[in-house]
mmCIF file of C-alpha atoms in Angstrom:
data_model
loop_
_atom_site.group_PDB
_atom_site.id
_atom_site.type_symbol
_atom_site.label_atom_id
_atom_site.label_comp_id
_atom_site.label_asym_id
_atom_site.label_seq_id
_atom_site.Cartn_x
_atom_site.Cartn_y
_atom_site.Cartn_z
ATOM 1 C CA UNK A 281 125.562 151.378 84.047
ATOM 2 C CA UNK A 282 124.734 148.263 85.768
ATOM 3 C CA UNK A 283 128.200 146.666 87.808
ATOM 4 C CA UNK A 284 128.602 143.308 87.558
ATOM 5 C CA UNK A 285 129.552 141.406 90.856
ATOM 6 C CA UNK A 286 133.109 139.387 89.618
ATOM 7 C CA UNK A 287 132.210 136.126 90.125
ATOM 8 C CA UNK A 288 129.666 136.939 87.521
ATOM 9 C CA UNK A 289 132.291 137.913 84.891
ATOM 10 C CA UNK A 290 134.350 134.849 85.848
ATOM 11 C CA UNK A 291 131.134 132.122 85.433
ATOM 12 C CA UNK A 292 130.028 134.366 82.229
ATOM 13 C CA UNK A 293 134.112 133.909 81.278
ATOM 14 C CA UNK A 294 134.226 130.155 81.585
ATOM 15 C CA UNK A 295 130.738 129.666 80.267
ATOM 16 C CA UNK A 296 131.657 131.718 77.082
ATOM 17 C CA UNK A 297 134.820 130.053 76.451
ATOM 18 C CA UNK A 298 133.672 126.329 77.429
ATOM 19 C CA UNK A 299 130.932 127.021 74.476
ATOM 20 C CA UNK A 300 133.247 128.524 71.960
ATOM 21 C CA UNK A 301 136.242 125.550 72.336
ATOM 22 C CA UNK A 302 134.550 122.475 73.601
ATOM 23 C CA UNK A 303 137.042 120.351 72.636
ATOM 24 C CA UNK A 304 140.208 122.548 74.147
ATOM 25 C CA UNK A 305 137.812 121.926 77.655
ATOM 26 C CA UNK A 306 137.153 117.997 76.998
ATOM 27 C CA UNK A 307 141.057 117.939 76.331
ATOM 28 C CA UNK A 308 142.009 119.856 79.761
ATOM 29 C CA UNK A 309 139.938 117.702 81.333
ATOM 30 C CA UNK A 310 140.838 114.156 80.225
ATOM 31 C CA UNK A 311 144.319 115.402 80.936
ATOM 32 C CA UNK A 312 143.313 116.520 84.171
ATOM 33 C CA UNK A 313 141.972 112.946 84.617
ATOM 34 C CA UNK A 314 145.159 111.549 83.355
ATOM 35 C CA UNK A 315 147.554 113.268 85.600
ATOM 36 C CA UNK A 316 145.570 112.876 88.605
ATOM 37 C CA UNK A 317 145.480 109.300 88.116
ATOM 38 C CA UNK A 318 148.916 109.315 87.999
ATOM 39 C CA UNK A 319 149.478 110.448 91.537
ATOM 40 C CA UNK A 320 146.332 108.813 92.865
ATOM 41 C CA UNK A 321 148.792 106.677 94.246
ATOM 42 C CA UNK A 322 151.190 109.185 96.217
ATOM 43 C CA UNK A 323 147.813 111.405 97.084
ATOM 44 C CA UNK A 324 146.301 107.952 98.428
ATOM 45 C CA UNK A 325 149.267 106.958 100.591
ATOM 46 C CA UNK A 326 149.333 110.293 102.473
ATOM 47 C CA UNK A 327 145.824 110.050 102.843
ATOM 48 C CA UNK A 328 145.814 107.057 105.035
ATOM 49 C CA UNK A 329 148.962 107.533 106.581
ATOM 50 C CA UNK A 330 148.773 107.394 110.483
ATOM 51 C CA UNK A 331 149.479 110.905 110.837
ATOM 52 C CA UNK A 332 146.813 111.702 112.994
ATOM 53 C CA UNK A 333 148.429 112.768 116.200
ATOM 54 C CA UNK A 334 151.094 114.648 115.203
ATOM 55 C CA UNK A 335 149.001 118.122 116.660
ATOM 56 C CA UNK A 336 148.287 115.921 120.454
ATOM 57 C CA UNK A 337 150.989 117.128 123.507
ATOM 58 C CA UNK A 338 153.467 114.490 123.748
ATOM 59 C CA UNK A 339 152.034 114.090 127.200
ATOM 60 C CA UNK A 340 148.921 112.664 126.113
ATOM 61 C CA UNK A 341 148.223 109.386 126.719
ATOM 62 C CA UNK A 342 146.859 108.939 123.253
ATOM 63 C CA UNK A 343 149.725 111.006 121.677
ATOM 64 C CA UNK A 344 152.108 108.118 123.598
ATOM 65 C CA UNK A 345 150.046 104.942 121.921
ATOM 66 C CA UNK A 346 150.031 106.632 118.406
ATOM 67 C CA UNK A 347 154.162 106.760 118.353
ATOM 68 C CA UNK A 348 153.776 102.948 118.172
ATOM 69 C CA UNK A 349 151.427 100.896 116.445
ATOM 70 C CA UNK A 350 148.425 99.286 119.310
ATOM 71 C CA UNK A 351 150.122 96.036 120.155
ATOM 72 C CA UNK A 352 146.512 95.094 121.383
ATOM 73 C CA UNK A 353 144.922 95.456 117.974
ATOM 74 C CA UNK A 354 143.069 98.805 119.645
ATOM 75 C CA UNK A 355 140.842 97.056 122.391
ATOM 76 C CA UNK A 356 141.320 100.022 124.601
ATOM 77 C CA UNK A 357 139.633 98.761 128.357
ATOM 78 C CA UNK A 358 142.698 96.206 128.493
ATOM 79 C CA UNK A 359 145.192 98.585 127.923
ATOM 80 C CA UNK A 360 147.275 100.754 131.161
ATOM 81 C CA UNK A 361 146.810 103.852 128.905
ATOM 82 C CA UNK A 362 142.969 103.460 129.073
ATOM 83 C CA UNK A 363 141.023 106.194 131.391
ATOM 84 C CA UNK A 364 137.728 107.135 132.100
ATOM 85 C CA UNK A 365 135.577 109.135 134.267
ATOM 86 C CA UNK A 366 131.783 109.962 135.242
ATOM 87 C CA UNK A 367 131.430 111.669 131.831
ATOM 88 C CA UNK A 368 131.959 108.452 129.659
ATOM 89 C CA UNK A 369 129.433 106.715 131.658
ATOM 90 C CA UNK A 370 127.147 106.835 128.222
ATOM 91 C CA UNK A 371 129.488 105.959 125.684
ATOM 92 C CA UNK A 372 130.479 102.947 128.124
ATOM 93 C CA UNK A 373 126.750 101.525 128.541
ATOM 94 C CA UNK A 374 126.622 102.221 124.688
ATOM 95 C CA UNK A 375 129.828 100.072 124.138
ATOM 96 C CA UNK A 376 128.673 97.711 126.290
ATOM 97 C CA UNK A 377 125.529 97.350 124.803
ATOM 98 C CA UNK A 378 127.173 97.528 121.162
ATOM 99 C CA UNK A 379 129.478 94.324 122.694
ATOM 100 C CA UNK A 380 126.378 92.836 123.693
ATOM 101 C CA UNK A 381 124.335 93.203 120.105
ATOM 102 C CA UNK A 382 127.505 91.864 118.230
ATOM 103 C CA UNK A 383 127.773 88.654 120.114
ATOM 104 C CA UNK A 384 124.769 88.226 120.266
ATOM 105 C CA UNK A 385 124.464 88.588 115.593
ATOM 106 C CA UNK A 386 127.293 86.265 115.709
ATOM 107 C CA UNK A 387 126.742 83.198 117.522
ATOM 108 C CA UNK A 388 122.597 83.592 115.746
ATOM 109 C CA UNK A 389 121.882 83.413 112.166
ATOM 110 C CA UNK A 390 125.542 84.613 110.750
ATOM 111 C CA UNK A 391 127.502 82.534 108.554
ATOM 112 C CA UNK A 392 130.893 82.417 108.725
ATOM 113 C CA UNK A 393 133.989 80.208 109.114
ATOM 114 C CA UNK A 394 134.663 79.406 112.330
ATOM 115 C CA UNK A 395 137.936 81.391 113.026
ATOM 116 C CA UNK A 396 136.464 84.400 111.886
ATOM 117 C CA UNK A 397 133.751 84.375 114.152
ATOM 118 C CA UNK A 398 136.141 83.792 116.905
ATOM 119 C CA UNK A 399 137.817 86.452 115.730
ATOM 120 C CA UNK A 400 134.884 88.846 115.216
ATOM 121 C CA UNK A 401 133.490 87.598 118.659
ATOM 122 C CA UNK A 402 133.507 90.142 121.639
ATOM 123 C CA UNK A 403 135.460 88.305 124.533
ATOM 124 C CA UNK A 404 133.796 87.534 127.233
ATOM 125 C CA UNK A 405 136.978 89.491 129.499
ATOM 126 C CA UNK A 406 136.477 92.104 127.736
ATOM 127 C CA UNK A 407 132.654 92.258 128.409
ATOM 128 C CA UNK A 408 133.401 91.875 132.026
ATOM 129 C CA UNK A 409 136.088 94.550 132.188
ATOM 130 C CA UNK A 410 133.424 96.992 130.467
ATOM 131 C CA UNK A 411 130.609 95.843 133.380
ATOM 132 C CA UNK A 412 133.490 96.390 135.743
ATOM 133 C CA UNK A 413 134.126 100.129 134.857
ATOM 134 C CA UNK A 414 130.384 101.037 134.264
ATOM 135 C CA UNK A 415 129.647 99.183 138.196
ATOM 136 C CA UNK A 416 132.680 101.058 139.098
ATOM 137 C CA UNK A 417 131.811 104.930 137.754
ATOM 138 C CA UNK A 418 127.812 104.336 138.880
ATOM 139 C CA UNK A 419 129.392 103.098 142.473
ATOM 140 C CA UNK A 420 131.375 106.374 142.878
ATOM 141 C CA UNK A 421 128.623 108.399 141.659
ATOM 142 C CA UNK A 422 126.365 106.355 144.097
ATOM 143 C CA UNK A 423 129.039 107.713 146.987
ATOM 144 C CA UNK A 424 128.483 111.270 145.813
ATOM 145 C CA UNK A 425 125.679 114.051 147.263
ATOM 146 C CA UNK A 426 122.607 114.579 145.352
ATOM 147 C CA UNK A 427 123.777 117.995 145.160
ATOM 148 C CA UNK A 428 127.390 116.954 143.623
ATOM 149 C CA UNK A 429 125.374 114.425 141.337
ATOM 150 C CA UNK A 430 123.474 117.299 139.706
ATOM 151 C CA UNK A 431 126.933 119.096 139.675
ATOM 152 C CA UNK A 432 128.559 116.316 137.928
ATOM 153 C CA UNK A 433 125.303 115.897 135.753
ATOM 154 C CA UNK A 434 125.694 119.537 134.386
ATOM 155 C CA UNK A 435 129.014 119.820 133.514
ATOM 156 C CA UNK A 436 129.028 116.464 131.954
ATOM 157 C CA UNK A 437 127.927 116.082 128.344
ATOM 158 C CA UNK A 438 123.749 116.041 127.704
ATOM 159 C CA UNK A 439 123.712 112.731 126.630
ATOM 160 C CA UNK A 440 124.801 112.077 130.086
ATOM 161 C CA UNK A 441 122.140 114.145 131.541
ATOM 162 C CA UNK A 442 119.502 112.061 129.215
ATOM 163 C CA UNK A 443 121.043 108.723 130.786
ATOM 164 C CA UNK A 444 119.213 109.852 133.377
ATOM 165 C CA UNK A 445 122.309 109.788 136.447
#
């Protein structure tokens, strides 16, 4: 006698019942649909709830900003909680170039009302405070050995060993 693994008997189960009492299954399911509908709402609102911290140290810097809502609207570099070392040196010449490409869309073929572009526009501080910290991390790398370059190289992330420090 052949044994049956039981996820087998439970498909064979469902499968057996769904196709004897199709319309006890349709029912369970449009009240399924029903119900859930009915808490989308509550199920939604925990969903996007700022929670997102809550596991952080309180000593985080990150764990501090999420107590409150950004008063900055979230443009980090102008912010005293902002840090950054040799091993964001990527993801800053990526944001800077990202800063660059969205200016550079905007004030080009987009059409919009004025104030949004404004709004939408990458300031030009903001720019410069981004070339600031990039000339800043490449000068203190510049300052470094070869040998404590290749150091820093290695322990950093590999898309900072492809940006070719």
């Amino acid at each position: 006698m052949q044994v049956r693994p039981p996820e087998d008997i439970v498909i064979r189960a469902l499968t057996g019942y769904s196709t004897r009492h199709p319309w006890k299954v349709i029912a369970l399911w449009a009240v399924l649909g029903v119900v859930l509908s009915a808490l989308a709402p509550t199920l939604i609102g925990r969903v996007t709830q700022n929670q997102t911290g809550d596991f952080l140290p309180k000593s985080y810097d990150s764990a501090a900003a999420l107590e409150k809502s950004c008063p900055i609207r979230f443009r980090c570099v102008g912010c005293d909680h902002f840090r950054t070392d040799v091993s964001y040196l990527p993801d800053l010449q990526a944001y800077l170039a990202d800063l660059l490409r969205s200016r550079e869309r905007l004030m080009s073929a987009f059409a919009a009302d004025d104030w949004a572009r404004s709004e939408a526009m990458p300031s030009q501080e903001e720019i410069r405070r981004v070339r600031r910290l990039i000339e800043r991390v490449e000068a203190d790398l510049d300052d470094l050995t070869v040998e404590e370059q290749a150091q820093i190289g290695e322990a950093a992330s590999p898309s900072y060993a492809a940006a070719g420090a």
